mmCIF file of C-alpha atoms and ligand atoms in Angstrom:
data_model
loop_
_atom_site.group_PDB
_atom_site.id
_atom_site.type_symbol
_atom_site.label_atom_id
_atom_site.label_comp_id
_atom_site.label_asym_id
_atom_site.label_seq_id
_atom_site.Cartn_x
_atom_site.Cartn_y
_atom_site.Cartn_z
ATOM 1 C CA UNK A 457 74.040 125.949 104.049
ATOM 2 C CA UNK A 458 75.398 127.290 100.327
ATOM 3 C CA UNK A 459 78.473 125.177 99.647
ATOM 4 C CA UNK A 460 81.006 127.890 99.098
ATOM 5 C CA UNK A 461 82.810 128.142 95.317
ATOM 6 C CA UNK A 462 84.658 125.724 94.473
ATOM 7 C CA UNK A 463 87.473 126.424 91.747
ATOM 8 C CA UNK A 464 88.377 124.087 90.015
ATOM 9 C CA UNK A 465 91.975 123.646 87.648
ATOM 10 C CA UNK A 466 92.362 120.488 84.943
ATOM 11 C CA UNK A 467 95.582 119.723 83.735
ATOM 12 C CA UNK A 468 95.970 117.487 80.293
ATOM 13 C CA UNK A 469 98.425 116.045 78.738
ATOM 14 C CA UNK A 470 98.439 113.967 75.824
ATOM 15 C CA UNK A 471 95.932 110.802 76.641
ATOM 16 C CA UNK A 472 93.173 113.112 76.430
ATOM 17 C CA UNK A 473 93.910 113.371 72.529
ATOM 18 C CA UNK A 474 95.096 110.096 71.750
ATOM 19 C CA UNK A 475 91.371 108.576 71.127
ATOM 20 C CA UNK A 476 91.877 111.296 68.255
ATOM 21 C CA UNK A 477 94.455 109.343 66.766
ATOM 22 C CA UNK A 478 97.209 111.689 68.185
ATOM 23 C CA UNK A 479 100.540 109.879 69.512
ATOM 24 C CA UNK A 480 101.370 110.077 73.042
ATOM 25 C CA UNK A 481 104.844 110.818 73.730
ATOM 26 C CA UNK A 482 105.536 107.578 76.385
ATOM 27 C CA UNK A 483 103.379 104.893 75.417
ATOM 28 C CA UNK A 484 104.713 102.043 73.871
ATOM 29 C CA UNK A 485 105.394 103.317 70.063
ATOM 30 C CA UNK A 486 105.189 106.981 71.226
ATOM 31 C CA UNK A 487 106.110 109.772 69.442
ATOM 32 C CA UNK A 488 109.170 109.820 71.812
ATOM 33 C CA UNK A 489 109.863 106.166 70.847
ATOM 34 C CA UNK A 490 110.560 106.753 67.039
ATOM 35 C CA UNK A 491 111.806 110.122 67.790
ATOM 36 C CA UNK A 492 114.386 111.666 70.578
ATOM 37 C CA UNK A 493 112.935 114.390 72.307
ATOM 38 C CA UNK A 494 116.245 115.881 72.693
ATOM 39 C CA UNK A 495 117.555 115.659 69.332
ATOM 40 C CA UNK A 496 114.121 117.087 68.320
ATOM 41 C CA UNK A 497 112.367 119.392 70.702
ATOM 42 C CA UNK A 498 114.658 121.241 72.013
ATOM 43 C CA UNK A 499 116.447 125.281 70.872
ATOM 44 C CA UNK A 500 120.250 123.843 70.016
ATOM 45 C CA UNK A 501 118.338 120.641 67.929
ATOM 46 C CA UNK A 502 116.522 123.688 66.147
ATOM 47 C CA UNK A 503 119.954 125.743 65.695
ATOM 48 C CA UNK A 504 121.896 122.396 64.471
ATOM 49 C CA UNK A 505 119.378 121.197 62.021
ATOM 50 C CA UNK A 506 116.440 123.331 61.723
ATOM 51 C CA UNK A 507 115.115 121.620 58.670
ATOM 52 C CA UNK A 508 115.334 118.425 60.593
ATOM 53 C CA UNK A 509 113.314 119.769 63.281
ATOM 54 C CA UNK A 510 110.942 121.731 60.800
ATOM 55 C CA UNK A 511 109.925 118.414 59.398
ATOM 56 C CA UNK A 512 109.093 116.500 62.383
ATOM 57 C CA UNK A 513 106.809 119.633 63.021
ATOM 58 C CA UNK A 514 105.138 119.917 60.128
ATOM 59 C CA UNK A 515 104.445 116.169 59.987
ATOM 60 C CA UNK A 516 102.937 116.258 63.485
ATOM 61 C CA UNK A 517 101.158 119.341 62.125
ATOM 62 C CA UNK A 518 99.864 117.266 58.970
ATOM 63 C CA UNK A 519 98.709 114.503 60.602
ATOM 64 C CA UNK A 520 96.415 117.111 63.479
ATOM 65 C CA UNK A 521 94.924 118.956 60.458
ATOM 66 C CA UNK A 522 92.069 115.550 60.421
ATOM 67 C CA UNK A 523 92.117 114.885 64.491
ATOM 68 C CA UNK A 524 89.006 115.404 65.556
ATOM 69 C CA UNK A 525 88.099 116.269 69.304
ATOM 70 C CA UNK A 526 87.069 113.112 71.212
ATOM 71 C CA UNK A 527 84.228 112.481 74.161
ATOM 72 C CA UNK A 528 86.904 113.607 76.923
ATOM 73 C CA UNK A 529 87.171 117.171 75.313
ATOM 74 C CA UNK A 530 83.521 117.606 74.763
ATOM 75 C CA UNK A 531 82.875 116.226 78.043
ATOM 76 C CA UNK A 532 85.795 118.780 80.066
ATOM 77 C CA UNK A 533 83.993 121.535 77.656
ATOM 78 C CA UNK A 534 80.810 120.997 78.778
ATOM 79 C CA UNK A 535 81.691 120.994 82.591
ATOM 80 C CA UNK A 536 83.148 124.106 82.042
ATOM 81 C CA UNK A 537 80.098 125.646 80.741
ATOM 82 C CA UNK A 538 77.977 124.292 83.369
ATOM 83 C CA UNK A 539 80.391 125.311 85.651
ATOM 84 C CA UNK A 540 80.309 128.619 85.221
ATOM 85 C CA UNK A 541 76.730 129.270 83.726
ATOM 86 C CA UNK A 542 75.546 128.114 87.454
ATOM 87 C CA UNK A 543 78.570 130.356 89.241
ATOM 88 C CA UNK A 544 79.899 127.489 91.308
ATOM 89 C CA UNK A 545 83.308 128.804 91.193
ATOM 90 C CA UNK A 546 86.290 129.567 88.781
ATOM 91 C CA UNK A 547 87.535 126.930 86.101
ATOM 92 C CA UNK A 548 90.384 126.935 84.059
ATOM 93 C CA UNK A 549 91.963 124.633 81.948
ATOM 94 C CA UNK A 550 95.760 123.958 81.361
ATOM 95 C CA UNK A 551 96.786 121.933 78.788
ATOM 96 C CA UNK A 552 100.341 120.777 77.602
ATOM 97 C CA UNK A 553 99.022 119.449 74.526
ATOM 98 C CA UNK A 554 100.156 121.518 71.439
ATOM 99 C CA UNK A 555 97.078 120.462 69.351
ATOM 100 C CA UNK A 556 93.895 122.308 68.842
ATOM 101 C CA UNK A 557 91.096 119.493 69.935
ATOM 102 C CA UNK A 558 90.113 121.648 73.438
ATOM 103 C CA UNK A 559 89.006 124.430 71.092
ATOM 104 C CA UNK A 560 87.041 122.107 68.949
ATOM 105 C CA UNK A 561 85.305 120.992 71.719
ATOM 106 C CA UNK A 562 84.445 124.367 72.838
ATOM 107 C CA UNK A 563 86.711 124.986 75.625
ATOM 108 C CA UNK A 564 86.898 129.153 76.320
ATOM 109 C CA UNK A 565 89.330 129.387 79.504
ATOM 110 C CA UNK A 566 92.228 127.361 78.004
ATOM 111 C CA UNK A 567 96.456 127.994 77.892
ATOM 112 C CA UNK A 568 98.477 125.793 76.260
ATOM 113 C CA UNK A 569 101.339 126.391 78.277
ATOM 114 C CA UNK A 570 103.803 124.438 75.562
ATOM 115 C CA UNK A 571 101.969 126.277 72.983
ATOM 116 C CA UNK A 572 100.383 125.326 69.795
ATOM 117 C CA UNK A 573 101.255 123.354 66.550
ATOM 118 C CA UNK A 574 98.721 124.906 64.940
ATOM 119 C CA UNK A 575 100.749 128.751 65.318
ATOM 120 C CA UNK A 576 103.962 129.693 63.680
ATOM 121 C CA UNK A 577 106.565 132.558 65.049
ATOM 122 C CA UNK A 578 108.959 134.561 63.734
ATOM 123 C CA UNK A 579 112.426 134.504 65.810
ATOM 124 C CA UNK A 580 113.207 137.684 64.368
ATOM 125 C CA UNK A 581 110.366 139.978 64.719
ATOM 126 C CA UNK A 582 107.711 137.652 67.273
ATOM 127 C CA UNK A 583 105.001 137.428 64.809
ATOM 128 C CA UNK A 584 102.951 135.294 65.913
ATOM 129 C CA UNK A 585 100.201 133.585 63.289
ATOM 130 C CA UNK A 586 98.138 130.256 63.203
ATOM 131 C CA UNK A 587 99.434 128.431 59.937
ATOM 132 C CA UNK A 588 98.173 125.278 59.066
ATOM 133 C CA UNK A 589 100.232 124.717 56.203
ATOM 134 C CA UNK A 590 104.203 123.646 55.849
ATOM 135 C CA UNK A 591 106.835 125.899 57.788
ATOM 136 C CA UNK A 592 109.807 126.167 54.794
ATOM 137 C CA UNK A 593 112.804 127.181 55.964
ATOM 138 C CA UNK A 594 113.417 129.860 53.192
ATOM 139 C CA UNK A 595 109.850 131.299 53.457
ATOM 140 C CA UNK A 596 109.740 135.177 54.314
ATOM 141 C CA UNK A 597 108.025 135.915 57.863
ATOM 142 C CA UNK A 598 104.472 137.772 56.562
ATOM 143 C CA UNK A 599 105.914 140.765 59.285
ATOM 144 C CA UNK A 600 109.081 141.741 58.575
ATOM 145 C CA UNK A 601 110.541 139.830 55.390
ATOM 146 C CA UNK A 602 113.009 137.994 56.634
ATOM 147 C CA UNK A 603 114.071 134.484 56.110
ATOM 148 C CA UNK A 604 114.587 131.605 57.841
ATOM 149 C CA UNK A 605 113.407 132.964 60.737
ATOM 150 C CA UNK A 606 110.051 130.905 61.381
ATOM 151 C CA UNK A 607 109.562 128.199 63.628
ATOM 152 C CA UNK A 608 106.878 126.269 65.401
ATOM 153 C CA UNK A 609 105.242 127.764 68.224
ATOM 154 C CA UNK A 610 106.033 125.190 70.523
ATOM 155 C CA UNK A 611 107.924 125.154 73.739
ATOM 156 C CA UNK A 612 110.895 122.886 73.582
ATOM 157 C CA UNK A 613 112.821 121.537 76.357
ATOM 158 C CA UNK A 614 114.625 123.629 78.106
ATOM 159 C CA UNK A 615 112.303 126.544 76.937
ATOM 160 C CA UNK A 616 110.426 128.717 79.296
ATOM 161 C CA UNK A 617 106.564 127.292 79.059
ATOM 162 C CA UNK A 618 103.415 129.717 78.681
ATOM 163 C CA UNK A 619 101.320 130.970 81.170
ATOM 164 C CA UNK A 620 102.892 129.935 84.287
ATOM 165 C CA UNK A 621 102.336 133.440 86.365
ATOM 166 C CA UNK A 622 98.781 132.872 85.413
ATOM 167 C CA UNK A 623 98.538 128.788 86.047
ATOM 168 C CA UNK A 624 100.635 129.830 89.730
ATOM 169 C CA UNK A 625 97.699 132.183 90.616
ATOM 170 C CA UNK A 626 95.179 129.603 90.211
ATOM 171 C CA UNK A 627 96.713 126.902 91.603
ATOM 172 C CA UNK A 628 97.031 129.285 94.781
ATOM 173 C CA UNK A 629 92.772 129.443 94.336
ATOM 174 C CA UNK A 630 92.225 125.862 93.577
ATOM 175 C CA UNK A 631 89.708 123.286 95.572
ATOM 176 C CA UNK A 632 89.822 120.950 92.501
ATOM 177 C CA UNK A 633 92.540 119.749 90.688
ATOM 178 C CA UNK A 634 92.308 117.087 88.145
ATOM 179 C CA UNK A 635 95.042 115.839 85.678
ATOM 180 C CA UNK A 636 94.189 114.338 82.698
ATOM 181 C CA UNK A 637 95.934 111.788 80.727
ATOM 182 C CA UNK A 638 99.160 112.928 81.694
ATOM 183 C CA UNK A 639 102.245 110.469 82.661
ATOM 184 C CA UNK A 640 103.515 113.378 85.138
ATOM 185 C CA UNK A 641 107.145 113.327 83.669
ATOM 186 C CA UNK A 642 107.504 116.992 82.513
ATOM 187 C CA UNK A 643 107.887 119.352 84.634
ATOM 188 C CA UNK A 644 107.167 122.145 85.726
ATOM 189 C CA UNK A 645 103.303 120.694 84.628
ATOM 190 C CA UNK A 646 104.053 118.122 87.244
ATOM 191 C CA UNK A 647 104.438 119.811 89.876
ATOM 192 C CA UNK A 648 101.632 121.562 89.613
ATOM 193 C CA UNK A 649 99.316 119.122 91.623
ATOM 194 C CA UNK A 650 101.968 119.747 94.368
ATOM 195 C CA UNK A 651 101.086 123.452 94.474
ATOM 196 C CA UNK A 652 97.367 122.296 94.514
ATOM 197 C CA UNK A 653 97.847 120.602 97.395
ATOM 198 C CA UNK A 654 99.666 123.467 99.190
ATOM 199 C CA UNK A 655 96.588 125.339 98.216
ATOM 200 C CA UNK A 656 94.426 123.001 100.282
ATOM 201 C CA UNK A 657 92.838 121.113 96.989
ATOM 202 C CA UNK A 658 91.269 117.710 96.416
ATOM 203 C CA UNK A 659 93.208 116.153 93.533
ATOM 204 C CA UNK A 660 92.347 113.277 91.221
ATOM 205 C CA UNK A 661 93.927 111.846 88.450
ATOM 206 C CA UNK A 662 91.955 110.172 85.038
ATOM 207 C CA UNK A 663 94.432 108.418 83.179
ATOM 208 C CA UNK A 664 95.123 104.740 81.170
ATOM 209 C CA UNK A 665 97.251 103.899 83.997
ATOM 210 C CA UNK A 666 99.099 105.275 87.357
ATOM 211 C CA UNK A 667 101.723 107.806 86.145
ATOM 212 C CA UNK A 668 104.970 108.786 87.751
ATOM 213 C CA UNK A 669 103.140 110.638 90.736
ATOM 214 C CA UNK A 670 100.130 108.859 90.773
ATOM 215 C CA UNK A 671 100.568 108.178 94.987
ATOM 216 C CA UNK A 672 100.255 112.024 95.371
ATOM 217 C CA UNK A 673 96.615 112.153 94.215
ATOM 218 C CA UNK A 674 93.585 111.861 96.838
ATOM 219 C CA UNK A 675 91.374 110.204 94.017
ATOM 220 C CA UNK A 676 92.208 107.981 90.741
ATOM 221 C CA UNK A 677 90.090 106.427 87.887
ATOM 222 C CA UNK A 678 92.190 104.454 85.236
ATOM 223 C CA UNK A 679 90.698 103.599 81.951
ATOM 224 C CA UNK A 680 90.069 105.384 78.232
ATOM 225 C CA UNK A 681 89.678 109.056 78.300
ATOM 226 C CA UNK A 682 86.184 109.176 76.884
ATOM 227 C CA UNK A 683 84.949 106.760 79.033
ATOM 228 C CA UNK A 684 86.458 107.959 82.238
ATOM 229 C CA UNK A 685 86.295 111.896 81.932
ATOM 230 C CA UNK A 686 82.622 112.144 80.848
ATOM 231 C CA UNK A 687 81.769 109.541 83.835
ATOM 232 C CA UNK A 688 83.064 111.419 86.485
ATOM 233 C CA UNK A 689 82.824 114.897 84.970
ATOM 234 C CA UNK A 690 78.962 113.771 85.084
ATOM 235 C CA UNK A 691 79.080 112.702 88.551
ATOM 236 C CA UNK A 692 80.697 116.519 89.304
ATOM 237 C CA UNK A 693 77.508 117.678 87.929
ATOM 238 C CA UNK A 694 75.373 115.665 89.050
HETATM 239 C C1 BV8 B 1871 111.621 124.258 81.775
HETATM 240 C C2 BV8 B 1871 105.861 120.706 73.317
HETATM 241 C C3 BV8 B 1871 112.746 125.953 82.987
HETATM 242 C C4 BV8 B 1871 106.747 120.272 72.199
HETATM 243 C C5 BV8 B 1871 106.736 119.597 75.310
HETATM 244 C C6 BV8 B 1871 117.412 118.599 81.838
HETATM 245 C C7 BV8 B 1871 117.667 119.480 80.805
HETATM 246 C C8 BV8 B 1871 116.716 120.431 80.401
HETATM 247 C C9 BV8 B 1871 115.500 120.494 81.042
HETATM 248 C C10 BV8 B 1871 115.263 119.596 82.064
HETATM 249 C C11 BV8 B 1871 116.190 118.659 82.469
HETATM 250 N N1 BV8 B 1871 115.646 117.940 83.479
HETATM 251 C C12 BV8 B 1871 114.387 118.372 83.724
HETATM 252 C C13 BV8 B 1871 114.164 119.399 82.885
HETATM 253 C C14 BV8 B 1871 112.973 120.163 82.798
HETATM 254 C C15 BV8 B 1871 112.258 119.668 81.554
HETATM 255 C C16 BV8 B 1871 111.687 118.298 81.857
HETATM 256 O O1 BV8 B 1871 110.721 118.204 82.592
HETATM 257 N N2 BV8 B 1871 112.275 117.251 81.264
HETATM 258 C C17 BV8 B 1871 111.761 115.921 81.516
HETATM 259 C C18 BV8 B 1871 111.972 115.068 80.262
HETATM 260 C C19 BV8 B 1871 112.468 115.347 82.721
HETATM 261 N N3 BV8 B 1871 111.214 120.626 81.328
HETATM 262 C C20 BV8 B 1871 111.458 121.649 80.498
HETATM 263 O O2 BV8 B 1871 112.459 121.807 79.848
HETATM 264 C C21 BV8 B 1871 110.341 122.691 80.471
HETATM 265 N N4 BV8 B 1871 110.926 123.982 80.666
HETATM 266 O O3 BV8 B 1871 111.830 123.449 82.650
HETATM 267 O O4 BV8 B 1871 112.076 125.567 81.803
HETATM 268 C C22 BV8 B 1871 111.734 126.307 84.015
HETATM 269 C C23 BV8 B 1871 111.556 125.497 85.135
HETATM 270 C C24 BV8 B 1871 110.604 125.833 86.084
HETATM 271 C C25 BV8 B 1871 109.841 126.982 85.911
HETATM 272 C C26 BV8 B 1871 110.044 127.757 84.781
HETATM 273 C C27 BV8 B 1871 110.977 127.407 83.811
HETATM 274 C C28 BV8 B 1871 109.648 122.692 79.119
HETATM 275 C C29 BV8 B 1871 109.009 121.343 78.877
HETATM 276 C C30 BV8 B 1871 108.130 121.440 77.635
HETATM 277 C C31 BV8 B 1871 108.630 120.508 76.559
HETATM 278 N N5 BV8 B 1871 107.662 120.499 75.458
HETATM 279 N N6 BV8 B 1871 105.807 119.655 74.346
HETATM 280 C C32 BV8 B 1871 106.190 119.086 71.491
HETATM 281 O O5 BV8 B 1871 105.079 118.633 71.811
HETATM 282 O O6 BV8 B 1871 106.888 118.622 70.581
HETATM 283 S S1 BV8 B 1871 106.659 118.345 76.431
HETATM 284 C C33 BV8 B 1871 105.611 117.166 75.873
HETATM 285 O O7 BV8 B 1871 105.883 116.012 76.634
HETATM 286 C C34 BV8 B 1871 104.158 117.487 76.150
HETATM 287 O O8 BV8 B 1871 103.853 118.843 76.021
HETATM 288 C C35 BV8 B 1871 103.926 116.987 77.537
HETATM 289 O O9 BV8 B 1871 104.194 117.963 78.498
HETATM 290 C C36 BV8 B 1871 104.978 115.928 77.641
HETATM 291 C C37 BV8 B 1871 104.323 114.605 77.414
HETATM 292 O O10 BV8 B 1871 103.747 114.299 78.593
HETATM 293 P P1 BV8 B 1871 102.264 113.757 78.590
HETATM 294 O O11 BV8 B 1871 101.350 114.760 77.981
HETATM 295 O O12 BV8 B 1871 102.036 113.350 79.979
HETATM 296 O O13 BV8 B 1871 102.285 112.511 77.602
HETATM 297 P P2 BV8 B 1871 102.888 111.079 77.902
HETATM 298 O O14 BV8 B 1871 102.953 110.327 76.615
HETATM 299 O O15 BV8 B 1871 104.120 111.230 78.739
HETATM 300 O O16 BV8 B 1871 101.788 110.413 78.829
HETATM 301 C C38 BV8 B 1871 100.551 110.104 78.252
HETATM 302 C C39 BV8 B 1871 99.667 109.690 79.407
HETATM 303 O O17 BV8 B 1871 98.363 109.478 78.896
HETATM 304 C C40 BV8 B 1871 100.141 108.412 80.059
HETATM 305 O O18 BV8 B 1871 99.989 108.531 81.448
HETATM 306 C C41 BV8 B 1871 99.157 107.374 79.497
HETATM 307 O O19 BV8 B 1871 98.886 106.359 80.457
HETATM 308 C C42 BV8 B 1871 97.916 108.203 79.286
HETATM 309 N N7 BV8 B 1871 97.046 107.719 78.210
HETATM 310 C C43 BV8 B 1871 97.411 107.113 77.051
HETATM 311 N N8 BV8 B 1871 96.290 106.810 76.347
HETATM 312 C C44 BV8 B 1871 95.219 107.251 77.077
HETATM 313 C C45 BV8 B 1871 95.709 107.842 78.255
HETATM 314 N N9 BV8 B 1871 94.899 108.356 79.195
HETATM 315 C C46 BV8 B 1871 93.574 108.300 78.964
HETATM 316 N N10 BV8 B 1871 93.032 107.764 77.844
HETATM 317 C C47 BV8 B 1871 93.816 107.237 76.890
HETATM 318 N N11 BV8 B 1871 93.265 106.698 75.797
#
C-alpha cells in the first residue's frame, strides 16, 4: 500500500548557524550574554537610542557578510529537494534565524518569521531592500527621502513576527515536525510543536542539548548540527 504524503515542517533557530561562526543567543557567551535583549531588540530600545541599537545591528550584520552555510543547511536543503522532486508531501521551512545561510544552501520554501539582517526598512514609507552595508542614522530612505527613518528588518521583542497565518496553516497539515537547534524560549516559535501535535504530527528535536520543551518531543538526537541533521535527514531518505 502507497504510504500517504507526509508533510513535513522544520523549525530552526540559531544552533543550526552557529558551526558558521554565528553566536547563539543562550549559550554560554551568547549574543544575549554580552548584550540585553531588552535594552537591544526591542521598538522603545530603538526609539531611546536608535544609534545604539543601529550598531549592534550592523555589527551582527558585519560579522554574517563571511558566514558561510554549514553541513546542517545543505543537508535540510537537500531533503527538501528530494522531498519534493519525488512528491512525498509538502515541506516548508521556518526559520527564526535573521541570517541568510538557508538561502546559501539552497533552501526555496523558507520564512524567516523574525526577518532578515541582511534587509533594511524604511519606518516611514515600508521600503523594504536587502543592504549589506552600514544602516546610518542620517542616511535618506532610497523611496521617499526621508531621514532617519531606516532600521533593520528584524522583529524585536514585543513585535509581531512574519508569516505566522502561513506557518498556522501548515502546522494544521503537518505529519513531521522537526526543530532545529532551537532552545524553545521564544515564543510564539515555541509553541509551534504544540500545534504540531494538535495536528496529529510526529515531532523530533536535533539540538546540542535538551531545550526548555525538550519532554514534549516524540524523538530527540543531541549533538553538532552538521553531524546530527545530515544523519537523520539521510535516514528520512533513505
Ligand atoms: C510576540 C530577531 C506578540 C532579532 C528575535 C514579555 C514582554 C514582551 C514579550 C514577551 C514577554 N514575555 C513573553 C513574550 C513574548 C516574547 C518572548 O517569547 N520572550 C521570551 C524572551 C520569553 N516574544 C515576542 O516578543 C515575539 N512577539 O510575542 O508578539 C504575539 C504573540 C503571539 C502571536 C502573535 C504575536 C517576537 C520574538 C522575536 C524576537 N526576535 N530575533 C534578533 O535576532 O536580534 S528572537 C531571537 O531569539 C531569535 O530569533 C530566536 O527566536 C531566539 C533565540 O532562540 P534560539 O534560536 O533558540 O537560540 P538560543 O541561543 O536560545 O538556542 C540555541 C540552541 O541551539 C540551544 O538549544 C543550543 O543547545 C543549540 N545549539 C548550540 N550550538 C549548536 C546547537 N544545536 C546544534 N548544533 C550546534 N552546534
Amino acid at each position: 500500500m502507497s504510504r500517504g504524503p507526509e508533510n513535513i515542517v522544520i523549525l530552526t533557530g540559531a544552533g543550526v548557524s552557529a558551526e558558521s561562526g554565528l553566536g547563539t543567543f543562550r549559550d554560554s557567551g551568547g549574543l544575549w550574554a554580552k548584550f540585553d535583549p531588552m535594552k537591544l531588540a526591542t521598538p522603545e530600545a530603538f526609539a531611546e537610542d536608535p544609534e545604539r541599537v543601529l550598531e549592534f545591528y550592523n555589527a551582527r550584520r558585519a560579522n554574517l557578510i563571511d558566514a558561510k552555510a554549514n553541513a546542517a543547511h545543505f543537508a535540510l536543503a537537500e531533503l527538501e529537494q528530494a522531498w519534493l522532486m519525488a512528491g512525498r508531501g509538502d515541506f516548508g521551512l521556518v526559520t527564526q534565524n535573521i541570517d541568510d545561510l538557508h538561502e546559501q544552501a539552497g533552501s526555496a520554501s523558507l520564512l524567516h518569521m523574525h526577518g532578515e539582517l541582511l534587509k533594511t526598512r524604511c519606518t516611514a514609507c515600508g521600503h523594504l531592500f536587502t543592504d549589506r552595508g552600514v544602516i546610518q542614522r542620517e542616511a535618506a530612505c532610497p523611496k521617499c527621502g526621508q531621514t532617519r527613518t531606516l532600521r533593520p528588518h528584524v522583529v524585536w521583542f514585543g513585535e509581531m513576527p512574519l508569516g505566522l497565518d502561513q506557518i498556522y496553516k501548515a502546522l494544521e497539515q503537518v505529519d513531521l515536525f522537526i526543530a532545529i537547534g532551537t532552545s524553545g524560549t521564544v515564543y510564539p516559535a515555541a509553541s509551534f510543536v504544540l500545534e504540531a501535535k494538535r495536528a496529529g504530527a510526529w515531532t523530533v528535536e536535533l539540538s546540542l542539548e535538551p531545550g526548555e520543551i525538550s519532554e514534549v518531543f516524540d524523538e530527540t538526537m543531541y549533538g553538532p548540527a552538521t553531524e546530527v541533521v545530515p544523519d537523520w535527514a539521510g535516514r528520512k531518505l533513505g
